[in-house]
Amino acid sequence: MAVDLHLHSTYSDGSTAPAEIVRRAAAIGLSGIALTDHDTLEGIVEAATAAATHGIGFISGTELSVEWKNQSMHMLAYFLEPGAGPLQNRMKELRASRDMRNIEIAAKLQDQGLDVTMDEVRDEAGQGVVGRPHFAGVMIEKGYVENVPEAFDRYLAAGRPAYAPRVRLPVDEAIDLATRSGALCSIAHPHTLNLRADEFSTGFRELISYGLAGIEAYYGEYTPMLRDRIAEICDELGIVATGGSDYHGKYKPQLSIGTGKGDLRVPDQSFEALQQRRSATQRI
Ligand code: AMP
Ligand code: ZN
Ligand code: FE
Ligand code: FE
C-alpha cells in the first residue's frame, strides 16, 4: 500500500475539492493521505470527514514558505489542527501579506500591458487562498500565455517582471511555532534548495536542532534511487522520510494523486512513522 502526504486542493492553488481528492486517493488504493494547502487549514475538516467515510488514514497539514540561508524554502507542517494556536494565528498574518503581495503582482502585470485584475484572480481562486497559479490561470484564459510554466517563466517567477515577494517566517521561528502548535515539520522538495551536496547534511542537522521532524524524500523530481538515498539519510539522522505528489489538479496537470508523474510510490511507512513520532511527542 502507498500514501500521498503532499496534496493541494481548491482551498489553495489546487483545482480539486478536498472530498474529491480523498475519493480519488481511496479509489486508486492509497491507505492514507495528508492535505497540505498553502497557508490554510480550511480544507481539513472536509478532507478528514471524507477520509473517515472512505476508510483511509488522514493527517492534517499545511505548506508554508519559510526563509533559510537567505532562500525561500517550503515546509510541510503535519498534524496542525484548524482553530487557534501559535502557528495558526501567525498564518492569518501570512495570508494578509499574501493579499498585499497579490495586489502588487496585479499592478505589475498591468505595467507589463497585461489586463489582469484582482477581481478576475479572486474569481479564479474561488474559495481558495490566492496564489500565483491563479494569476497564471487568468493569464491563460485571456490568451496572454499558453500554460502555467510559461506564466512563471515570463512574468511570475522570482526575478521576472511581475514578481513580488511576500513575508516568509524565518525557519527556526516557523519550526518553533509549529512545535508549540503540536505540529511536525518536514522540508518539502529539498532539491529546490540551492545547496551544495556537502552542505545538505550540516544544513539538515541545523534544522533538526530547531525541531525538524522529517524531509520529503519521496518526491517525483527525484529518481527512485535518489528517493531511497534521501530516505537513508533520514534514517541516519533519526527523522522521518515523508513524501507526496504535490498534486495541484489543473495547475500542474502532469502530476497525479499518489503517483506524481507516474513513477512515484510513497511507502505506508512514511505515514506510520509520522504518526508514531506524533504519539511519542505527545507523551513527553
Ligand atoms: P505563491 O504561493 O502564490 O507564491 O505561489 C507559489 C506556487 O506556485 C507554488 O506552490 C507552486 O504551486 C507554483 N509554482 C511556483 N513556481 C512555479 C513554476 N516555475 N511553474 C509552475 N508553477 C510554479
Ligand atoms: Zn502550490
Ligand atoms: Fe512547494
Ligand atoms: Fe506543494
Coordinates of N, CA, C and O in Angstrom, one line a residue, residues 47-213:
A47 N -11.8 17.2 4.3 CA -10.9 16.1 3.9 C -11.0 15.0 5.0 O -11.1 13.8 4.7
A48 N -10.9 15.4 6.3 CA -10.9 14.4 7.3 C -12.2 13.6 7.4 O -12.3 12.4 7.6
T49 N -13.3 14.3 7.1 CA -14.7 13.7 7.1 C -14.7 12.7 5.9 O -15.2 11.5 6.1
A50 N -14.2 13.1 4.8 CA -14.2 12.2 3.6 C -13.3 11.0 3.8 O -13.7 9.9 3.5
A51 N -12.2 11.2 4.5 CA -11.3 10.1 4.8 C -11.9 9.1 5.7 O -11.8 7.9 5.5
A52 N -12.7 9.5 6.7 CA -13.4 8.6 7.6 C -14.4 7.8 6.8 O -14.5 6.6 7.0
T53 N -15.1 8.5 5.9 CA -16.1 7.8 5.1 C -15.5 6.7 4.2 O -16.1 5.6 4.1
H54 N -14.4 7.1 3.6 CA -13.7 6.1 2.7 C -12.8 5.1 3.4 O -12.2 4.3 2.7
G55 N -12.6 5.3 4.7 CA -11.8 4.4 5.4 C -10.3 4.5 5.1 O -9.6 3.5 5.1
I56 N -9.8 5.7 4.8 CA -8.4 5.8 4.7 C -7.8 6.7 5.7 O -8.5 7.6 6.3
G57 N -6.5 6.6 6.0 CA -5.9 7.4 7.1 C -5.8 8.9 6.6 O -5.6 9.1 5.4
F58 N -5.8 9.7 7.6 CA -5.7 11.2 7.3 C -4.8 11.9 8.3 O -5.0 11.7 9.5
I59 N -4.0 12.7 7.7 CA -3.1 13.6 8.6 C -3.4 15.1 8.1 O -3.4 15.3 6.9
S60 N -3.7 16.0 9.0 CA -3.9 17.4 8.6 C -2.6 18.0 8.3 O -1.5 17.5 8.8
G61 N -2.6 19.0 7.5 CA -1.3 19.7 7.2 C -1.5 21.0 6.5 O -2.6 21.4 6.1
T62 N -0.3 21.7 6.3 CA -0.3 22.9 5.5 C 1.2 23.0 5.0 O 2.1 22.3 5.5
E63 N 1.3 23.8 3.9 CA 2.7 24.0 3.4 C 3.0 25.5 3.5 O 2.2 26.4 3.1
L64 N 4.1 25.8 4.2 CA 4.5 27.2 4.5 C 5.8 27.5 3.7 O 6.6 26.7 3.4
S65 N 5.9 28.8 3.3 CA 7.2 29.3 2.7 C 7.9 29.9 3.9 O 7.5 30.9 4.5
V66 N 9.1 29.4 4.1 CA 9.9 29.9 5.2 C 11.3 30.4 4.6 O 11.6 30.1 3.4
E67 N 12.0 31.1 5.4 CA 13.3 31.6 5.0 C 14.5 30.9 5.7 O 14.5 30.8 6.9
W68 N 15.4 30.4 4.9 CA 16.6 29.7 5.4 C 17.8 30.1 4.6 O 17.7 29.9 3.4
K69 N 18.8 30.5 5.2 CA 20.1 30.9 4.4 C 19.7 31.8 3.3 O 20.2 31.6 2.2
N70 N 18.9 32.9 3.6 CA 18.5 33.8 2.6 C 17.8 33.3 1.4 O 17.8 33.8 0.3
Q71 N 17.2 32.1 1.5 CA 16.5 31.5 0.4 C 15.1 31.1 0.9 O 14.8 31.0 2.1
S72 N 14.2 31.0 0.0 CA 12.8 30.5 0.3 C 12.9 29.0 0.3 O 13.5 28.3 -0.5
M73 N 12.2 28.5 1.4 CA 12.2 27.0 1.5 C 10.7 26.7 1.8 O 10.1 27.4 2.6
H74 N 10.2 25.6 1.3 CA 8.9 25.2 1.6 C 8.9 24.1 2.7 O 9.7 23.2 2.7
M75 N 8.0 24.3 3.7 CA 8.0 23.4 4.8 C 6.6 22.9 5.0 O 5.6 23.7 5.1
L76 N 6.5 21.6 5.2 CA 5.2 21.0 5.4 C 5.0 20.8 6.9 O 5.9 20.4 7.6
A77 N 3.9 21.3 7.5 CA 3.6 21.2 8.9 C 2.5 20.2 9.0 O 1.3 20.5 8.6
Y78 N 2.7 19.0 9.6 CA 1.7 18.0 9.8 C 1.1 18.0 11.2 O 1.7 18.4 12.1
F79 N -0.1 17.5 11.2 CA -0.9 17.4 12.5 C -1.3 18.8 13.0 O -1.7 18.9 14.2
L80 N -1.2 19.8 12.2 CA -1.7 21.1 12.6 C -3.2 21.1 12.5 O -3.7 20.8 11.4
E81 N -3.9 21.4 13.6 CA -5.4 21.4 13.5 C -6.0 22.8 13.3 O -5.4 23.8 13.7
P82 N -7.1 22.8 12.6 CA -7.8 24.1 12.4 C -8.2 24.7 13.8 O -8.4 24.0 14.8
G83 N -8.3 26.0 13.9 CA -8.6 26.7 15.1 C -7.4 27.6 15.5 O -6.6 27.9 14.7
A84 N -7.4 28.0 16.8 CA -6.4 28.9 17.3 C -5.2 28.1 17.7 O -5.2 27.0 18.0
G85 N -4.1 28.8 17.7 CA -2.8 28.2 18.1 C -1.7 29.2 17.7 O -1.9 30.0 16.8
P86 N -0.5 29.0 18.2 CA 0.6 29.9 17.8 C 0.9 30.0 16.3 O 0.9 31.1 15.8
L87 N 1.0 28.8 15.7 CA 1.2 28.9 14.2 C 0.0 29.3 13.5 O 0.0 30.1 12.5
Q88 N -1.2 28.7 13.9 CA -2.4 29.0 13.2 C -2.7 30.5 13.2 O -3.1 31.1 12.2
N89 N -2.4 31.2 14.3 CA -2.6 32.6 14.4 C -1.7 33.4 13.5 O -2.1 34.3 12.8
R90 N -0.4 32.9 13.4 CA 0.5 33.6 12.6 C 0.2 33.4 11.1 O 0.5 34.3 10.3
M91 N -0.4 32.3 10.8 CA -0.8 32.0 9.4 C -1.8 33.1 8.9 O -1.8 33.4 7.7
K92 N -2.6 33.6 9.8 CA -3.5 34.7 9.4 C -2.7 35.9 8.8 O -3.1 36.5 7.8
E93 N -1.6 36.2 9.5 CA -0.8 37.3 9.1 C -0.1 37.0 7.7 O 0.0 37.8 6.9
L94 N 0.3 35.7 7.6 CA 0.9 35.3 6.3 C -0.1 35.5 5.2 O 0.3 35.9 4.1
R95 N -1.4 35.1 5.4 CA -2.4 35.3 4.4 C -2.6 36.7 4.1 O -2.8 37.1 2.9
A96 N -2.6 37.6 5.1 CA -2.7 39.0 4.8 C -1.6 39.6 4.0 O -1.8 40.4 3.1
S97 N -0.4 39.1 4.3 CA 0.8 39.5 3.5 C 0.7 39.0 2.0 O 1.1 39.7 1.1
R98 N 0.1 37.9 1.9 CA -0.1 37.3 0.5 C -1.1 38.3 -0.2 O -0.9 38.6 -1.4
D99 N -2.2 38.7 0.5 CA -3.1 39.6 -0.2 C -2.5 40.9 -0.7 O -2.7 41.3 -1.8
M100 N -1.6 41.5 0.2 CA -0.9 42.7 -0.2 C 0.0 42.4 -1.4 O 0.1 43.1 -2.4
R101 N 0.7 41.2 -1.4 CA 1.6 40.8 -2.5 C 0.8 40.7 -3.8 O 1.3 41.0 -4.8
N102 N -0.4 40.1 -3.6 CA -1.1 39.8 -4.8 C -1.5 41.1 -5.5 O -1.5 41.2 -6.8
I103 N -1.9 42.1 -4.8 CA -2.2 43.4 -5.3 C -1.0 44.0 -6.1 O -1.2 44.5 -7.2
E104 N 0.2 43.8 -5.5 CA 1.4 44.2 -6.2 C 1.6 43.5 -7.5 O 2.0 44.1 -8.5
I105 N 1.4 42.2 -7.5 CA 1.5 41.4 -8.7 C 0.6 41.9 -9.8 O 1.0 42.1 -11.0
A106 N -0.7 42.1 -9.4 CA -1.7 42.6 -10.4 C -1.2 43.9 -11.0 O -1.3 44.1 -12.2
A107 N -0.7 44.8 -10.2 CA -0.2 46.1 -10.7 C 0.9 45.9 -11.6 O 1.0 46.6 -12.7
K108 N 1.8 45.0 -11.3 CA 3.0 44.8 -12.2 C 2.6 44.2 -13.5 O 3.2 44.5 -14.5
L109 N 1.6 43.3 -13.5 CA 1.1 42.8 -14.7 C 0.5 43.8 -15.6 O 0.7 43.9 -16.8
Q110 N -0.3 44.7 -14.9 CA -0.8 45.9 -15.7 C 0.3 46.7 -16.3 O 0.2 47.1 -17.5
D111 N 1.4 47.0 -15.5 CA 2.5 47.7 -16.1 C 3.1 47.0 -17.3 O 3.7 47.7 -18.2
Q112 N 3.0 45.7 -17.3 CA 3.6 44.9 -18.5 C 2.6 44.9 -19.6 O 2.8 44.2 -20.6
G113 N 1.4 45.5 -19.4 CA 0.4 45.6 -20.5 C -0.5 44.4 -20.5 O -1.3 44.2 -21.5
L114 N -0.6 43.6 -19.4 CA -1.5 42.5 -19.3 C -2.7 43.0 -18.4 O -2.5 43.3 -17.3
D115 N -3.9 42.9 -19.0 CA -5.0 43.3 -18.3 C -5.5 42.2 -17.4 O -6.4 41.4 -17.8
V116 N -5.0 42.1 -16.2 CA -5.3 41.1 -15.2 C -5.7 41.8 -13.9 O -4.9 42.5 -13.4
T117 N -7.0 41.6 -13.5 CA -7.4 42.4 -12.3 C -7.6 41.4 -11.1 O -7.7 40.2 -11.3
M118 N -7.5 42.0 -9.9 CA -7.7 41.2 -8.7 C -9.0 40.5 -8.7 O -9.1 39.4 -8.2
D119 N -10.1 41.2 -9.2 CA -11.4 40.5 -9.2 C -11.4 39.2 -10.0 O -11.9 38.2 -9.6
E120 N -10.7 39.3 -11.2 CA -10.6 38.1 -12.0 C -9.8 37.0 -11.3 O -10.1 35.8 -11.4
V121 N -8.7 37.4 -10.6 CA -7.9 36.4 -10.0 C -8.6 35.8 -8.8 O -8.6 34.6 -8.6
R122 N -9.3 36.6 -8.0 CA -10.1 36.1 -6.9 C -11.2 35.1 -7.4 O -11.5 34.1 -6.8
D123 N -11.8 35.5 -8.5 CA -12.8 34.6 -9.2 C -12.2 33.2 -9.5 O -12.8 32.2 -9.3
E124 N -11.0 33.3 -10.1 CA -10.3 32.1 -10.5 C -10.0 31.2 -9.2 O -10.1 30.0 -9.3
A125 N -9.6 31.9 -8.1 CA -9.2 31.2 -6.9 C -10.5 30.6 -6.2 O -10.3 29.7 -5.4
G126 N -11.7 31.2 -6.4 CA -12.9 30.7 -5.7 C -12.7 30.8 -4.2 O -12.4 31.9 -3.7
Q127 N -12.9 29.7 -3.5 CA -12.8 29.7 -2.1 C -11.3 29.7 -1.6 O -11.1 29.8 -0.4
G128 N -10.4 29.6 -2.5 CA -9.0 29.3 -2.1 C -8.2 30.5 -1.7 O -8.4 31.6 -2.2
V129 N -7.1 30.3 -0.9 CA -6.1 31.3 -0.7 C -5.5 31.6 -2.1 O -5.1 30.7 -2.8
V130 N -5.4 32.9 -2.4 CA -5.0 33.2 -3.8 C -3.4 33.1 -3.9 O -2.7 33.6 -3.1
G131 N -3.0 32.4 -4.9 CA -1.6 32.2 -5.2 C -1.3 32.5 -6.6 O -2.2 32.7 -7.5
R132 N 0.0 32.5 -6.9 CA 0.4 32.8 -8.3 C -0.2 31.9 -9.4 O -0.4 32.4 -10.5
P133 N -0.4 30.6 -9.1 CA -1.0 29.8 -10.1 C -2.4 30.4 -10.6 O -2.8 30.2 -11.7
H134 N -3.1 31.1 -9.7 CA -4.4 31.6 -10.1 C -4.2 32.8 -11.1 O -5.0 33.0 -12.0
F135 N -3.1 33.6 -10.8 CA -2.8 34.6 -11.8 C -2.5 33.9 -13.2 O -3.0 34.4 -14.2
A136 N -1.7 32.8 -13.1 CA -1.4 32.1 -14.3 C -2.7 31.6 -15.0 O -2.9 31.7 -16.2
G137 N -3.7 31.2 -14.2 CA -5.0 30.7 -14.8 C -5.7 31.8 -15.6 O -6.2 31.6 -16.7
V138 N -5.7 33.0 -15.0 CA -6.4 34.1 -15.7 C -5.6 34.5 -16.9 O -6.1 34.8 -18.0
M139 N -4.2 34.5 -16.8 CA -3.4 34.8 -18.0 C -3.6 33.9 -19.1 O -3.6 34.2 -20.3
I140 N -3.8 32.6 -18.8 CA -4.1 31.6 -19.9 C -5.5 31.9 -20.5 O -5.6 31.9 -21.7
E141 N -6.4 32.0 -19.6 CA -7.8 32.3 -20.0 C -7.9 33.5 -21.0 O -8.6 33.5 -22.0
K142 N -7.1 34.5 -20.7 CA -7.1 35.7 -21.6 C -6.1 35.7 -22.7 O -6.0 36.7 -23.5
G143 N -5.5 34.5 -22.9 CA -4.6 34.3 -24.1 C -3.3 35.0 -24.0 O -2.6 35.1 -25.0
Y144 N -2.8 35.4 -22.8 CA -1.5 36.0 -22.7 C -0.4 35.0 -22.7 O 0.7 35.3 -23.1
V145 N -0.7 33.8 -22.1 CA 0.3 32.7 -22.1 C -0.4 31.4 -22.4 O -1.7 31.3 -22.4
E146 N 0.4 30.4 -22.8 CA -0.2 29.1 -23.2 C -0.5 28.2 -22.0 O -1.4 27.4 -22.0
N147 N 0.4 28.3 -21.0 CA 0.3 27.4 -19.8 C 1.0 28.0 -18.6 O 1.6 29.0 -18.6
V148 N 0.8 27.3 -17.5 CA 1.3 27.8 -16.2 C 2.8 28.0 -16.2 O 3.3 29.1 -15.8
P149 N 3.6 27.0 -16.6 CA 5.1 27.3 -16.6 C 5.5 28.5 -17.4 O 6.3 29.3 -17.0
E150 N 4.8 28.8 -18.5 CA 5.1 30.0 -19.3 C 4.8 31.2 -18.5 O 5.5 32.2 -18.6
A151 N 3.7 31.2 -17.8 CA 3.3 32.4 -17.0 C 4.4 32.7 -15.9 O 4.7 33.8 -15.7
F152 N 4.9 31.6 -15.3 CA 6.0 31.8 -14.3 C 7.3 32.2 -15.0 O 7.9 33.2 -14.6
D153 N 7.7 31.5 -16.1 CA 8.9 31.9 -16.7 C 9.0 33.3 -17.3 O 10.0 34.0 -17.2
R154 N 7.8 33.8 -17.8 CA 7.9 35.1 -18.4 C 7.5 36.2 -17.4 O 8.0 37.3 -17.6
Y155 N 6.7 35.9 -16.4 CA 6.2 37.0 -15.6 C 6.3 36.8 -14.0 O 6.6 37.7 -13.3
L156 N 5.9 35.6 -13.6 CA 5.6 35.5 -12.1 C 6.8 34.9 -11.3 O 6.7 35.1 -10.0
A157 N 7.7 34.3 -11.8 CA 8.8 33.7 -11.0 C 9.7 34.8 -10.5 O 9.7 35.9 -11.0
A158 N 10.5 34.5 -9.4 CA 11.4 35.4 -8.8 C 12.3 35.9 -9.9 O 12.8 35.1 -10.7
G159 N 12.5 37.3 -9.9 CA 13.4 37.8 -11.0 C 12.7 38.2 -12.2 O 13.3 38.9 -13.1
R160 N 11.4 37.8 -12.4 CA 10.7 38.2 -13.6 C 9.9 39.4 -13.3 O 9.7 39.8 -12.1
P161 N 9.4 40.1 -14.4 CA 8.9 41.5 -14.2 C 7.6 41.6 -13.3 O 7.4 42.7 -12.7
A162 N 6.8 40.6 -13.1 CA 5.6 40.7 -12.3 C 5.8 40.0 -10.9 O 4.8 39.8 -10.2
Y163 N 7.1 39.7 -10.6 CA 7.3 39.1 -9.3 C 7.2 40.1 -8.1 O 7.6 41.2 -8.2
A164 N 6.6 39.7 -7.1 CA 6.6 40.5 -5.8 C 6.7 39.5 -4.7 O 6.1 38.5 -4.6
P165 N 7.6 39.8 -3.7 CA 7.9 38.9 -2.6 C 6.8 39.0 -1.5 O 6.0 40.0 -1.5
R166 N 6.7 38.0 -0.7 CA 5.8 38.1 0.4 C 6.5 37.7 1.7 O 7.6 37.2 1.6
V167 N 5.9 38.0 2.9 CA 6.6 37.7 4.1 C 6.8 36.2 4.3 O 5.9 35.4 4.0
R168 N 8.0 35.9 4.7 CA 8.3 34.5 5.0 C 8.8 34.4 6.4 O 9.6 35.3 6.9
L169 N 8.4 33.4 7.1 CA 8.9 33.2 8.5 C 10.3 32.7 8.5 O 10.6 31.8 7.7
P170 N 11.2 33.2 9.3 CA 12.5 32.5 9.5 C 12.3 31.1 9.9 O 11.4 30.8 10.7
V171 N 13.1 30.2 9.4 CA 12.8 28.7 9.6 C 12.8 28.3 11.0 O 11.9 27.5 11.5
D172 N 13.7 28.9 11.8 CA 13.7 28.5 13.3 C 12.4 28.9 14.0 O 11.9 28.2 14.8
E173 N 12.0 30.1 13.6 CA 10.7 30.6 14.2 C 9.5 29.8 13.8 O 8.7 29.4 14.5
A174 N 9.5 29.4 12.5 CA 8.4 28.6 11.9 C 8.4 27.2 12.6 O 7.3 26.8 13.0
I175 N 9.5 26.6 12.8 CA 9.5 25.3 13.4 C 9.1 25.4 14.9 O 8.4 24.6 15.4
D176 N 9.6 26.5 15.5 CA 9.2 26.6 16.9 C 7.7 26.9 17.1 O 7.0 26.2 17.9
L177 N 7.1 27.7 16.2 CA 5.7 27.9 16.3 C 4.9 26.6 16.0 O 3.9 26.3 16.6
A178 N 5.4 25.9 15.0 CA 4.8 24.6 14.6 C 4.8 23.6 15.8 O 3.8 23.0 16.2
T179 N 6.0 23.5 16.4 CA 6.1 22.6 17.5 C 5.2 23.0 18.7 O 4.5 22.1 19.3
R180 N 5.1 24.3 19.0 CA 4.2 24.7 20.1 C 2.8 24.6 19.7 O 1.9 24.6 20.6
S181 N 2.5 24.4 18.4 CA 1.1 24.1 18.0 C 0.8 22.7 17.8 O -0.2 22.3 17.2
G182 N 1.7 21.8 18.2 CA 1.5 20.4 18.1 C 1.8 19.8 16.8 O 1.4 18.7 16.5
A183 N 2.5 20.5 15.9 CA 2.8 20.0 14.5 C 4.2 19.5 14.4 O 5.1 19.7 15.2
L184 N 4.4 18.7 13.4 CA 5.7 18.1 13.0 C 6.0 18.6 11.6 O 5.2 18.6 10.7
C185 N 7.3 19.1 11.5 CA 7.7 19.8 10.2 C 8.6 18.9 9.4 O 9.5 18.2 9.9
S186 N 8.3 18.9 8.1 CA 9.1 18.2 7.1 C 9.5 19.2 6.0 O 8.6 20.0 5.5
I187 N 10.7 19.2 5.5 CA 11.1 20.0 4.4 C 10.5 19.5 3.1 O 10.8 18.4 2.7
A188 N 9.8 20.4 2.4 CA 9.2 19.9 1.1 C 10.3 20.0 0.0 O 11.1 20.9 0.1
H189 N 10.2 19.1 -1.0 CA 11.1 19.1 -2.2 C 12.4 19.8 -1.9 O 12.7 20.9 -2.5
P190 N 13.3 19.2 -1.1 CA 14.6 19.8 -0.7 C 15.5 20.1 -1.9 O 16.4 20.9 -1.7
H191 N 15.2 19.5 -3.0 CA 16.1 19.8 -4.2 C 16.0 21.2 -4.7 O 16.9 21.7 -5.4
T192 N 14.9 21.9 -4.3 CA 14.8 23.3 -4.7 C 15.6 24.2 -3.9 O 15.7 25.4 -4.2
L193 N 16.3 23.7 -2.8 CA 17.2 24.5 -2.1 C 18.5 24.6 -2.8 O 19.0 23.6 -3.4
N194 N 19.1 25.8 -2.8 CA 20.3 26.0 -3.5 C 21.5 25.6 -2.6 O 22.2 26.5 -2.1
L195 N 21.7 24.4 -2.4 CA 22.8 23.9 -1.5 C 23.7 23.0 -2.2 O 23.3 22.2 -3.1
R196 N 25.0 23.1 -1.9 CA 25.9 22.1 -2.4 C 25.7 20.8 -1.7 O 25.2 20.8 -0.6
A197 N 26.1 19.7 -2.4 CA 25.9 18.4 -1.8 C 26.4 18.3 -0.4 O 25.8 17.7 0.5
D198 N 27.7 18.9 -0.2 CA 28.3 18.7 1.1 C 27.6 19.6 2.2 O 27.9 19.5 3.4
E199 N 26.7 20.5 1.7 CA 26.1 21.4 2.7 C 24.8 20.8 3.3 O 24.3 21.3 4.3
F200 N 24.3 19.8 2.6 CA 23.0 19.2 3.0 C 23.0 18.7 4.4 O 22.1 19.0 5.2
S201 N 24.0 17.8 4.7 CA 23.9 17.1 5.9 C 24.1 18.1 7.1 O 23.4 18.0 8.1
T202 N 25.1 19.0 7.0 CA 25.2 20.0 8.1 C 23.9 20.9 8.2 O 23.5 21.2 9.3
G203 N 23.4 21.2 7.0 CA 22.2 22.0 6.9 C 21.0 21.3 7.6 O 20.3 21.9 8.5
F204 N 20.8 20.0 7.3 CA 19.7 19.3 7.9 C 19.9 19.2 9.4 O 19.0 19.3 10.2
R205 N 21.2 19.0 9.9 CA 21.5 18.9 11.3 C 21.1 20.2 12.0 O 20.5 20.2 13.1
E206 N 21.4 21.3 11.3 CA 21.0 22.6 11.9 C 19.4 22.7 12.1 O 18.9 23.1 13.1
L207 N 18.7 22.3 11.0 CA 17.3 22.3 11.1 C 16.7 21.3 12.2 O 15.7 21.6 12.8
I208 N 17.4 20.2 12.3 CA 16.9 19.2 13.3 C 17.1 19.8 14.7 O 16.3 19.6 15.6
S209 N 18.2 20.7 14.9 CA 18.4 21.3 16.2 C 17.2 22.3 16.5 O 17.0 22.6 17.7
Y210 N 16.5 22.8 15.5 CA 15.4 23.6 15.7 C 14.1 22.8 16.0 O 13.1 23.3 16.4
G211 N 14.2 21.5 15.6 CA 13.0 20.6 15.9 C 12.4 20.0 14.6 O 11.3 19.4 14.6
L212 N 13.2 20.1 13.5 CA 12.7 19.5 12.2 C 12.4 18.0 12.5 O 13.3 17.3 13.1
A213 N 11.3 17.4 11.9 CA 11.0 16.0 12.1 C 11.1 15.2 10.9 O 11.1 14.0 11.0

